[in-house]
Amino acid sequence: MHAVDLPVPPRVLVVEDEQKTRDSLVEGLRLESWTVTPAANGAEATALLDREAFDLVVLDWMLPDGDGIELLQHFRARGAPTPVLMLTARSTLEDRVIGLNSGADDYLAKPFALAELLARCRALLRRPSWATDRLLRCGDLQLDTRARVAVRAGQKISLTPREVDVLEYLLRYQGQIVTREMLEREVWKQSARITSLDNVIDVQIMRLRRKVDGEGGERLIHTLRGLGYRLGREGE
Ligand code: CA
């Protein structure tokens, strides 16, 4: 199986301190047309994970400023569902078990062939929640992505095509921060910021929120000042 039919290119975070390995991983994953962000240590990775949503994390076990396992446990403790592929030179069964118990979804021992890494990444990205879910849900809100119909508490919501696009994007990344830049690039498909779309996006989200959250319902679309937006239930 080769290409995965994804609605937007998946966003992959690569955490690896060895520059040569990091560069070849980034290059290899970009050849898949994925959006790849490199991080050279645990601090950089943590800052990125706090600020942006990713669909997949490729995480080296041994980092100069700590242990990939600790980073992973911290990430999982916040309830982040993003799949994580651990890389490590260690290959004993015991280490493998520690990695999987800490919340890694898969494990690859170094040295590895790029083709093998890509196959594992594709398998993780093929998980139903990302690639094939026709029905996206959060609380009593659901969106049928094929029929492009949104329903809240059993009532159909009348949305413009753009509002459906934005809602689908927010639902796919639910529980995570979605920046204006992500929406601009991946929903509005503007790669160069000739004129900023920030105001357009803010107005669009305000209208969408009025329709989706309405009066008195549980608020699902949240604004995070200076960061972007997050769709999710309170306390999640
Ligand atoms: Ca390392």
Coordinates of N, CA and C and ligand atoms in Angstrom, one line a residue:
M1 N 0.8 -1.2 0.0 CA 0.0 0.0 0.0 C 0.9 1.2 0.0
H2 N 0.6 2.2 -0.8 CA 1.4 3.4 -0.8 C 0.7 4.6 -0.3
A3 N 0.2 5.4 -1.3 CA -0.3 6.7 -0.9 C -1.5 6.6 0.1
V4 N -1.6 7.5 1.0 CA -2.7 7.5 1.9 C -3.5 8.7 1.5
D5 N -4.8 8.5 1.4 CA -5.6 9.6 0.9 C -6.0 10.5 2.1
L6 N -5.2 11.5 2.3 CA -5.5 12.4 3.5 C -6.0 13.7 3.0
P7 N -6.9 14.3 3.8 CA -7.6 15.5 3.4 C -6.6 16.7 3.4
V8 N -5.6 16.7 4.3 CA -4.5 17.7 4.3 C -3.2 17.0 4.6
P9 N -2.1 17.5 4.2 CA -0.9 16.8 4.4 C -0.7 16.6 5.9
P10 N -0.3 15.4 6.4 CA -0.1 15.3 7.8 C 1.1 16.1 8.3
R11 N 1.0 16.5 9.6 CA 2.1 17.3 10.2 C 2.9 16.4 11.1
V12 N 4.2 16.3 10.8 CA 5.0 15.4 11.6 C 6.1 16.1 12.3
L13 N 6.3 15.8 13.6 CA 7.4 16.4 14.4 C 8.5 15.3 14.5
V14 N 9.7 15.7 14.1 CA 10.8 14.8 14.2 C 11.8 15.3 15.3
V15 N 11.9 14.5 16.4 CA 12.8 14.9 17.5 C 14.0 14.0 17.5
E16 N 15.1 14.5 17.1 CA 16.3 13.7 17.0 C 17.5 14.7 17.1
D17 N 18.4 14.3 18.0 CA 19.6 15.2 18.3 C 20.7 15.1 17.3
E18 N 20.9 13.9 16.7 CA 21.9 13.7 15.8 C 21.6 14.4 14.4
Q19 N 22.4 15.4 14.1 CA 22.0 16.2 13.0 C 21.9 15.4 11.7
K20 N 22.8 14.5 11.4 CA 22.8 13.7 10.2 C 21.5 12.9 10.1
T21 N 21.2 12.2 11.1 CA 19.9 11.4 11.2 C 18.7 12.3 11.0
R22 N 18.7 13.4 11.7 CA 17.6 14.3 11.7 C 17.4 14.8 10.3
D23 N 18.5 15.3 9.6 CA 18.3 15.8 8.3 C 17.8 14.8 7.3
S24 N 18.3 13.5 7.4 CA 17.8 12.5 6.5 C 16.4 12.2 6.7
L25 N 16.0 12.2 8.0 CA 14.6 11.9 8.3 C 13.7 13.0 7.8
V26 N 14.1 14.2 8.0 CA 13.3 15.4 7.5 C 13.1 15.3 6.0
E27 N 14.3 15.1 5.3 CA 14.3 15.0 3.9 C 13.4 13.9 3.4
G28 N 13.5 12.7 4.0 CA 12.7 11.5 3.6 C 11.2 11.7 3.8
L29 N 10.9 12.3 4.9 CA 9.4 12.5 5.2 C 8.8 13.6 4.3
R30 N 9.7 14.6 3.9 CA 9.2 15.7 3.1 C 8.9 15.2 1.6
L31 N 9.7 14.2 1.3 CA 9.5 13.6 -0.1 C 8.1 13.0 -0.2
E32 N 7.5 12.7 1.0 CA 6.1 12.2 1.0 C 5.1 13.3 0.9
S33 N 5.6 14.5 0.8 CA 4.8 15.7 0.8 C 4.1 16.0 2.2
W34 N 4.7 15.5 3.2 CA 4.2 15.7 4.6 C 4.9 17.0 5.1
T35 N 4.2 17.7 6.0 CA 4.7 18.9 6.6 C 5.6 18.5 7.8
V36 N 6.9 18.7 7.7 CA 7.8 18.2 8.7 C 8.5 19.3 9.5
T37 N 8.4 19.2 10.8 CA 9.1 20.2 11.7 C 10.2 19.4 12.5
P38 N 11.4 19.9 12.4 CA 12.5 19.2 13.2 C 12.7 19.8 14.5
A39 N 13.1 19.0 15.5 CA 13.5 19.5 16.8 C 14.7 18.8 17.2
A40 N 15.7 19.5 17.8 CA 17.0 18.9 18.0 C 17.2 18.4 19.5
N41 N 16.2 18.8 20.3 CA 16.3 18.3 21.7 C 14.9 18.3 22.4
G42 N 14.9 17.9 23.6 CA 13.6 17.8 24.3 C 13.0 19.1 24.6
A43 N 13.7 20.1 24.9 CA 13.2 21.4 25.2 C 12.5 22.0 23.9
E44 N 13.1 21.9 22.8 CA 12.5 22.4 21.6 C 11.2 21.6 21.2
A45 N 11.3 20.3 21.4 CA 10.2 19.5 21.1 C 9.0 19.8 22.0
T46 N 9.3 20.0 23.3 CA 8.2 20.3 24.3 C 7.5 21.7 23.9
A47 N 8.4 22.7 23.6 CA 7.9 24.0 23.2 C 7.0 23.8 22.0
L48 N 7.4 23.1 21.0 CA 6.6 22.9 19.8 C 5.3 22.1 20.1
L49 N 5.3 21.1 20.9 CA 4.1 20.3 21.3 C 3.1 21.2 22.1
D50 N 3.6 22.1 22.8 CA 2.7 23.0 23.6 C 2.1 24.0 22.7
R51 N 2.7 24.3 21.5 CA 2.2 25.4 20.7 C 1.4 24.9 19.5
E52 N 1.7 23.7 19.0 CA 1.2 23.3 17.7 C 0.6 21.9 17.8
A53 N -0.3 21.6 16.8 CA -0.8 20.3 16.8 C -0.1 19.5 15.7
F54 N 0.2 18.2 16.0 CA 0.9 17.3 15.1 C 0.1 16.1 14.9
D55 N 0.2 15.4 13.7 CA -0.5 14.2 13.5 C 0.4 12.9 13.9
L56 N 1.7 13.2 14.0 CA 2.6 12.1 14.2 C 3.9 12.7 14.8
V57 N 4.4 12.0 15.8 CA 5.7 12.4 16.4 C 6.7 11.2 16.2
V58 N 7.8 11.5 15.6 CA 8.9 10.6 15.5 C 9.9 11.0 16.6
L59 N 10.1 10.2 17.6 CA 10.8 10.6 18.8 C 12.0 9.7 19.1
D60 N 13.2 10.4 19.2 CA 14.4 9.6 19.6 C 14.4 9.4 21.1
W61 N 14.8 8.2 21.5 CA 14.8 7.9 22.9 C 15.8 8.7 23.7
M62 N 17.1 8.7 23.2 CA 18.2 9.4 24.0 C 18.4 10.8 23.5
L63 N 18.0 11.8 24.3 CA 18.2 13.2 23.9 C 19.2 13.8 24.8
P64 N 19.9 14.9 24.3 CA 20.9 15.5 25.2 C 20.4 16.1 26.5
D65 N 19.2 16.6 26.5 CA 18.6 17.2 27.7 C 17.6 16.3 28.3
G66 N 17.7 15.0 28.2 CA 16.7 14.2 28.9 C 16.4 13.0 28.1
D67 N 15.3 12.4 28.4 CA 15.0 11.1 28.0 C 13.7 11.2 27.2
G68 N 13.6 10.7 26.0 CA 12.4 10.7 25.1 C 11.2 10.1 25.8
I69 N 11.5 9.2 26.7 CA 10.4 8.5 27.4 C 9.7 9.5 28.4
E70 N 10.5 10.3 29.1 CA 9.9 11.3 30.0 C 9.1 12.3 29.2
L71 N 9.6 12.8 28.1 CA 8.9 13.7 27.2 C 7.5 13.1 26.8
L72 N 7.6 11.8 26.4 CA 6.4 11.1 26.0 C 5.4 11.0 27.1
Q73 N 5.9 10.7 28.3 CA 4.9 10.5 29.4 C 4.2 11.8 29.8
H74 N 5.0 12.9 29.7 CA 4.5 14.2 29.9 C 3.4 14.6 28.9
F75 N 3.7 14.3 27.6 CA 2.8 14.5 26.5 C 1.5 13.7 26.7
R76 N 1.6 12.4 27.0 CA 0.5 11.6 27.2 C -0.3 12.0 28.4
A77 N 0.3 12.5 29.5 CA -0.4 12.9 30.7 C -1.4 14.0 30.4
R78 N -1.1 14.8 29.4 CA -2.1 15.8 29.0 C -3.2 15.3 28.1
G79 N -3.2 14.0 27.9 CA -4.2 13.4 27.1 C -4.1 13.5 25.6
A80 N -2.9 13.9 25.1 CA -2.6 14.0 23.7 C -2.7 12.6 23.0
P81 N -3.6 12.5 22.0 CA -3.8 11.2 21.3 C -2.8 11.0 20.1
T82 N -2.0 12.0 19.8 CA -1.1 11.9 18.6 C -0.2 10.6 18.6
P83 N -0.2 9.8 17.6 CA 0.7 8.6 17.6 C 2.1 9.0 17.7
V84 N 2.9 8.2 18.4 CA 4.3 8.4 18.6 C 5.1 7.2 18.2
L85 N 6.1 7.4 17.3 CA 7.0 6.3 16.9 C 8.3 6.6 17.6
M86 N 8.8 5.7 18.5 CA 10.0 5.9 19.2 C 11.2 5.3 18.4
L87 N 12.3 6.0 18.4 CA 13.5 5.5 17.7 C 14.6 5.3 18.8
T88 N 15.3 4.2 18.7 CA 16.3 4.0 19.7 C 17.4 3.0 19.2
A89 N 18.6 3.2 19.7 CA 19.7 2.3 19.5 C 19.5 1.0 20.3
R90 N 18.8 1.2 21.4 CA 18.6 0.0 22.3 C 17.7 -0.9 21.6
S91 N 17.9 -2.2 21.8 CA 17.0 -3.1 21.1 C 16.6 -4.3 22.0
T92 N 16.9 -4.2 23.3 CA 16.5 -5.4 24.1 C 14.9 -5.3 24.3
L93 N 14.4 -6.5 24.6 CA 13.0 -6.6 24.8 C 12.5 -5.7 25.9
E94 N 13.3 -5.6 27.0 CA 12.9 -4.8 28.1 C 12.7 -3.4 27.8
D95 N 13.6 -2.8 27.0 CA 13.5 -1.4 26.6 C 12.2 -1.2 25.7
R96 N 12.0 -2.2 24.9 CA 10.8 -2.1 24.0 C 9.6 -2.0 24.8
V97 N 9.5 -2.9 25.9 CA 8.3 -2.9 26.8 C 8.2 -1.5 27.5
I98 N 9.3 -1.0 27.9 CA 9.2 0.4 28.6 C 8.7 1.4 27.6
G99 N 9.2 1.4 26.4 CA 8.7 2.3 25.4 C 7.2 2.2 25.1
L100 N 6.8 1.0 25.0 CA 5.3 0.8 24.7 C 4.5 1.2 25.9
N101 N 4.9 0.8 27.1 CA 4.2 1.2 28.3 C 4.1 2.7 28.5
S102 N 5.1 3.4 28.0 CA 5.1 4.9 28.2 C 4.1 5.6 27.3
G103 N 3.5 4.9 26.4 CA 2.6 5.5 25.5 C 3.1 5.6 24.0
A104 N 4.2 5.0 23.7 CA 4.6 5.0 22.3 C 3.7 4.0 21.5
D105 N 3.4 4.3 20.3 CA 2.5 3.5 19.5 C 3.3 2.4 18.7
D106 N 4.6 2.8 18.4 CA 5.4 1.8 17.7 C 6.9 2.2 18.1
Y107 N 7.8 1.3 17.6 CA 9.1 1.4 18.1 C 10.0 0.9 17.0
L108 N 11.1 1.6 16.7 CA 12.0 1.2 15.6 C 13.4 1.3 16.1
A109 N 14.2 0.2 16.0 CA 15.6 0.2 16.5 C 16.5 0.7 15.4
K110 N 17.5 1.5 15.9 CA 18.5 2.0 15.0 C 19.6 1.0 14.8
P111 N 20.2 0.9 13.7 CA 20.0 1.6 12.5 C 18.8 1.1 11.7
F112 N 18.0 1.9 11.0 CA 16.9 1.4 10.3 C 16.9 1.9 8.8
A113 N 16.2 1.3 8.0 CA 16.1 1.8 6.6 C 15.0 2.8 6.5
L114 N 15.2 3.8 5.7 CA 14.2 4.9 5.6 C 12.8 4.3 5.1
A115 N 12.9 3.3 4.2 CA 11.7 2.7 3.7 C 10.9 2.1 4.9
E116 N 11.6 1.5 5.8 CA 10.9 0.9 7.0 C 10.2 1.9 7.9
L117 N 11.0 3.0 8.1 CA 10.4 4.1 8.9 C 9.2 4.7 8.2
L118 N 9.2 4.9 6.9 CA 8.1 5.4 6.2 C 6.9 4.5 6.3
A119 N 7.2 3.2 6.2 CA 6.1 2.2 6.3 C 5.4 2.3 7.6
R120 N 6.2 2.4 8.7 CA 5.6 2.5 10.0 C 4.8 3.8 10.2
C121 N 5.4 4.9 9.7 CA 4.7 6.2 9.8 C 3.4 6.2 9.1
R122 N 3.4 5.6 7.9 CA 2.1 5.5 7.1 C 1.1 4.7 7.9
A123 N 1.6 3.6 8.5 CA 0.6 2.7 9.2 C 0.0 3.5 10.4
L124 N 0.8 4.3 11.1 CA 0.3 5.1 12.2 C -0.7 6.2 11.7
L125 N -0.4 6.8 10.5 CA -1.3 7.8 10.0 C -2.5 7.2 9.4
R126 N -2.6 5.9 9.1 CA -3.8 5.3 8.5 C -4.8 5.0 9.6
R127 N -4.5 5.4 10.8 CA -5.5 5.1 11.9 C -6.8 5.8 11.5
P128 N -7.9 5.1 11.9 CA -9.2 5.6 11.4 C -9.4 7.0 11.8
S129 N -9.0 7.4 13.0 CA -9.4 8.8 13.5 C -8.8 9.8 12.5
W130 N -7.7 9.6 11.9 CA -7.1 10.6 11.0 C -7.6 10.4 9.6
A131 N -7.5 9.2 9.0 CA -7.6 9.1 7.6 C -9.0 8.8 7.1
T132 N -9.7 8.0 7.8 CA -10.9 7.5 7.1 C -12.2 7.9 7.8
D133 N -12.2 8.5 9.0 CA -13.4 8.7 9.7 C -14.3 9.6 8.9
R134 N -15.4 9.1 8.5 CA -16.4 9.9 7.8 C -17.1 10.8 8.8
L135 N -17.4 10.3 9.9 CA -18.2 11.0 10.9 C -17.2 11.5 12.0
L136 N -17.1 12.8 12.1 CA -16.3 13.4 13.2 C -17.2 13.9 14.3
R137 N -16.8 13.6 15.5 CA -17.7 13.9 16.7 C -16.9 14.7 17.8
C138 N -17.7 15.5 18.5 CA -17.2 16.1 19.7 C -18.5 16.4 20.5
G139 N -18.6 15.7 21.7 CA -19.8 15.9 22.5 C -21.1 15.6 21.6
D140 N -22.0 16.5 21.6 CA -23.2 16.3 20.8 C -23.2 16.9 19.4
L141 N -21.9 17.3 19.0 CA -21.7 17.8 17.7 C -21.2 16.7 16.8
Q142 N -21.7 16.6 15.6 CA -21.1 15.7 14.6 C -21.1 16.3 13.2
L143 N -20.1 15.9 12.5 CA -20.0 16.3 11.1 C -19.8 15.1 10.2
D144 N -20.7 15.0 9.2 CA -20.5 14.0 8.2 C -19.6 14.6 7.1
T145 N -18.4 14.2 7.0 CA -17.4 14.8 6.1 C -17.7 14.6 4.7
R146 N -18.4 13.5 4.4 CA -18.8 13.2 2.9 C -20.0 14.0 2.5
A147 N -21.0 13.9 3.3 CA -22.3 14.7 3.0 C -22.1 16.2 3.3
R148 N -21.1 16.5 4.1 CA -20.8 17.8 4.6 C -22.0 18.4 5.3
V149 N -22.5 17.6 6.2 CA -23.6 18.1 7.1 C -23.2 18.0 8.5
A150 N -23.5 19.1 9.2 CA -23.2 19.2 10.7 C -24.5 19.2 11.5
V151 N -24.4 18.4 12.6 CA -25.6 18.3 13.4 C -25.2 18.6 14.9
R152 N -26.0 19.4 15.6 CA -25.7 19.6 17.0 C -26.9 19.3 17.8
A153 N -26.8 18.4 18.8 CA -27.9 17.9 19.6 C -29.1 17.6 18.7
G154 N -28.8 16.8 17.6 CA -29.9 16.4 16.8 C -30.4 17.4 15.8
Q155 N -30.0 18.6 15.9 CA -30.5 19.7 15.0 C -29.4 20.0 13.9
K156 N -29.9 20.0 12.6 CA -28.9 20.3 11.6 C -28.5 21.8 11.7
I157 N -27.2 22.0 11.4 CA -26.7 23.4 11.5 C -26.5 23.8 10.0
S158 N -27.0 25.0 9.6 CA -26.8 25.4 8.3 C -25.4 26.2 8.2
L159 N -24.5 25.6 7.4 CA -23.1 26.1 7.3 C -22.8 26.4 5.8
T160 N -22.0 27.4 5.6 CA -21.4 27.7 4.3 C -20.3 26.7 4.0
P161 N -19.9 26.5 2.7 CA -18.9 25.5 2.4 C -17.6 25.8 3.2
R162 N -17.2 27.1 3.3 CA -16.0 27.5 4.1 C -16.1 27.1 5.5
E163 N -17.3 27.3 6.1 CA -17.5 27.0 7.5 C -17.4 25.5 7.7
V164 N -17.9 24.7 6.8 CA -17.7 23.2 6.9 C -16.2 22.9 6.9
D165 N -15.4 23.5 6.0 CA -14.0 23.2 5.9 C -13.3 23.5 7.2
V166 N -13.7 24.7 7.8 CA -13.0 25.1 9.1 C -13.4 24.1 10.2
L167 N -14.7 23.8 10.2 CA -15.2 22.9 11.3 C -14.6 21.5 11.2
E168 N -14.4 21.0 9.9 CA -13.8 19.7 9.8 C -12.3 19.8 10.3
Y169 N -11.6 20.9 9.9 CA -10.2 21.0 10.4 C -10.1 21.0 11.9
L170 N -11.0 21.8 12.5 CA -11.0 21.9 14.0 C -11.3 20.6 14.6
L171 N -12.3 19.9 14.0 CA -12.7 18.5 14.6 C -11.5 17.5 14.4
R172 N -10.8 17.6 13.3 CA -9.7 16.6 13.1 C -8.6 16.9 14.1
Y173 N -8.5 18.1 14.5 CA -7.4 18.4 15.5 C -8.0 18.7 16.8
Q174 N -9.1 18.1 17.2 CA -9.8 18.5 18.4 C -8.9 18.2 19.6
G175 N -9.1 19.1 20.6 CA -8.3 19.0 21.8 C -6.9 19.7 21.7
Q176 N -6.6 20.1 20.4 CA -5.2 20.7 20.2 C -5.4 22.1 19.7
I177 N -4.3 22.8 19.8 CA -4.3 24.2 19.4 C -4.2 24.3 17.9
V178 N -5.1 25.0 17.2 CA -5.0 25.2 15.8 C -4.7 26.7 15.6
T179 N -3.6 27.0 15.0 CA -3.2 28.4 14.9 C -3.9 29.0 13.6
R180 N -3.9 30.3 13.6 CA -4.4 31.0 12.4 C -3.6 30.6 11.2
E181 N -2.3 30.5 11.4 CA -1.4 30.2 10.3 C -1.7 28.8 9.7
M182 N -2.1 27.8 10.5 CA -2.5 26.5 10.0 C -3.8 26.6 9.2
L183 N -4.7 27.4 9.7 CA -6.0 27.6 8.9 C -5.7 28.3 7.6
E184 N -4.9 29.3 7.7 CA -4.6 30.1 6.5 C -3.9 29.2 5.4
R185 N -3.0 28.3 5.8 CA -2.3 27.5 4.9 C -3.1 26.3 4.4
E186 N -3.8 25.7 5.4 CA -4.4 24.4 5.0 C -5.9 24.4 4.7
V187 N -6.6 25.5 5.2 CA -8.0 25.6 4.8 C -8.1 26.7 3.7
W188 N -7.5 27.8 3.9 CA -7.6 28.9 2.9 C -6.6 28.7 1.8
K189 N -5.6 27.7 2.0 CA -4.6 27.4 1.0 C -3.8 28.6 0.5
Q190 N -3.5 29.4 1.4 CA -2.6 30.6 1.1 C -1.2 30.2 1.7
S191 N -0.2 30.1 0.8 CA 1.1 29.7 1.3 C 1.9 30.9 1.7
A192 N 1.8 32.0 0.8 CA 2.6 33.2 1.1 C 1.7 34.2 1.8
R193 N 2.2 34.8 2.9 CA 1.4 35.7 3.6 C 1.5 37.1 3.0
I194 N 0.9 37.3 1.8 CA 1.0 38.6 1.2 C 0.1 39.6 2.0
T195 N -1.1 39.2 2.2 CA -1.9 40.0 3.2 C -2.4 39.0 4.2
S196 N -2.3 39.4 5.4 CA -2.7 38.5 6.5 C -4.2 38.3 6.5
L197 N -4.6 37.0 6.7 CA -6.0 36.7 6.7 C -6.5 36.6 8.1
D198 N -5.7 37.1 9.1 CA -6.1 37.0 10.5 C -7.6 37.5 10.7
N199 N -7.9 38.7 10.2 CA -9.2 39.2 10.4 C -10.3 38.4 9.8
V200 N -10.0 37.9 8.6 CA -11.0 37.1 7.9 C -11.3 35.8 8.7
I201 N -10.2 35.2 9.2 CA -10.3 34.0 9.9 C -11.0 34.2 11.2
D202 N -10.7 35.3 11.9 CA -11.4 35.6 13.2 C -12.9 35.8 13.0
V203 N -13.3 36.5 11.9 CA -14.7 36.7 11.6 C -15.4 35.4 11.3
Q204 N -14.7 34.6 10.5 CA -15.2 33.3 10.1 C -15.5 32.4 11.3
I205 N -14.5 32.4 12.2 CA -14.6 31.5 13.5 C -15.8 32.1 14.3
M206 N -15.9 33.4 14.4 CA -16.9 34.0 15.2 C -18.3 33.5 14.7
R207 N -18.5 33.6 13.4 CA -19.8 33.1 12.8 C -20.0 31.7 13.0
L208 N -18.9 30.9 12.8 CA -19.1 29.4 13.0 C -19.4 29.1 14.4
R209 N -18.8 29.8 15.4 CA -19.1 29.6 16.8 C -20.5 29.9 17.1
R210 N -21.0 31.0 16.5 CA -22.4 31.4 16.8 C -23.3 30.3 16.4
K211 N -23.0 29.7 15.2 CA -23.9 28.6 14.7 C -23.7 27.3 15.5
V212 N -22.5 27.0 15.8 CA -22.2 25.7 16.4 C -22.6 25.7 17.9
D213 N -22.1 26.8 18.6 CA -22.3 26.8 20.0 C -23.6 27.5 20.4
G214 N -24.1 28.3 19.5 CA -25.5 28.9 19.7 C -25.6 29.6 21.1
E215 N -26.8 29.6 21.6 CA -27.1 30.2 22.8 C -27.2 29.2 23.9
G216 N -26.4 29.3 24.9 CA -26.5 28.5 26.1 C -26.0 27.1 26.0
G217 N -25.7 26.6 24.8 CA -25.1 25.2 24.7 C -23.7 25.1 25.3
E218 N -23.2 23.9 25.5 CA -21.9 23.8 25.9 C -20.9 24.4 24.9
R219 N -20.0 25.2 25.3 CA -19.1 25.8 24.4 C -18.1 24.8 23.9
L220 N -17.9 24.7 22.6 CA -17.0 23.7 22.0 C -15.8 24.4 21.3
I221 N -16.1 25.6 20.8 CA -15.0 26.3 20.1 C -14.4 27.4 21.0
H222 N -13.2 27.3 21.3 CA -12.5 28.2 22.2 C -11.5 29.0 21.6
T223 N -11.3 30.3 22.0 CA -10.3 31.1 21.5 C -9.2 31.1 22.5
L224 N -7.9 30.9 22.1 CA -6.8 31.0 23.0 C -6.0 32.2 22.6
R225 N -6.1 33.2 23.4 CA -5.6 34.5 23.1 C -4.1 34.4 22.7
G226 N -3.8 35.0 21.5 CA -2.4 35.0 21.1 C -1.9 33.6 20.5
L227 N -2.7 32.6 20.6 CA -2.3 31.3 20.1 C -3.1 30.8 18.9
G228 N -4.4 30.9 19.1 CA -5.3 30.4 18.0 C -6.6 29.9 18.6
Y229 N -7.0 28.7 18.1 CA -8.3 28.2 18.5 C -8.2 26.7 19.0
R230 N -9.2 26.3 19.7 CA -9.2 24.8 20.1 C -10.7 24.4 20.1
L231 N -10.9 23.3 19.5 CA -12.3 22.7 19.6 C -12.2 21.6 20.6
G232 N -13.1 21.6 21.5 CA -13.1 20.5 22.5 C -14.1 20.8 23.6
R233 N -14.4 19.8 24.4 CA -15.3 20.0 25.5 C -14.5 20.6 26.7
E234 N -15.2 21.3 27.5 CA -14.5 22.0 28.7 C -13.8 20.9 29.5
G235 N -12.6 21.3 29.9 CA -11.8 20.3 30.8 C -11.2 19.2 30.0
E236 N -11.3 19.2 28.7 CA -10.6 18.1 27.9 C -9.4 18.7 27.2
Ligands
CA1 CA 19.9 10.5 20.3

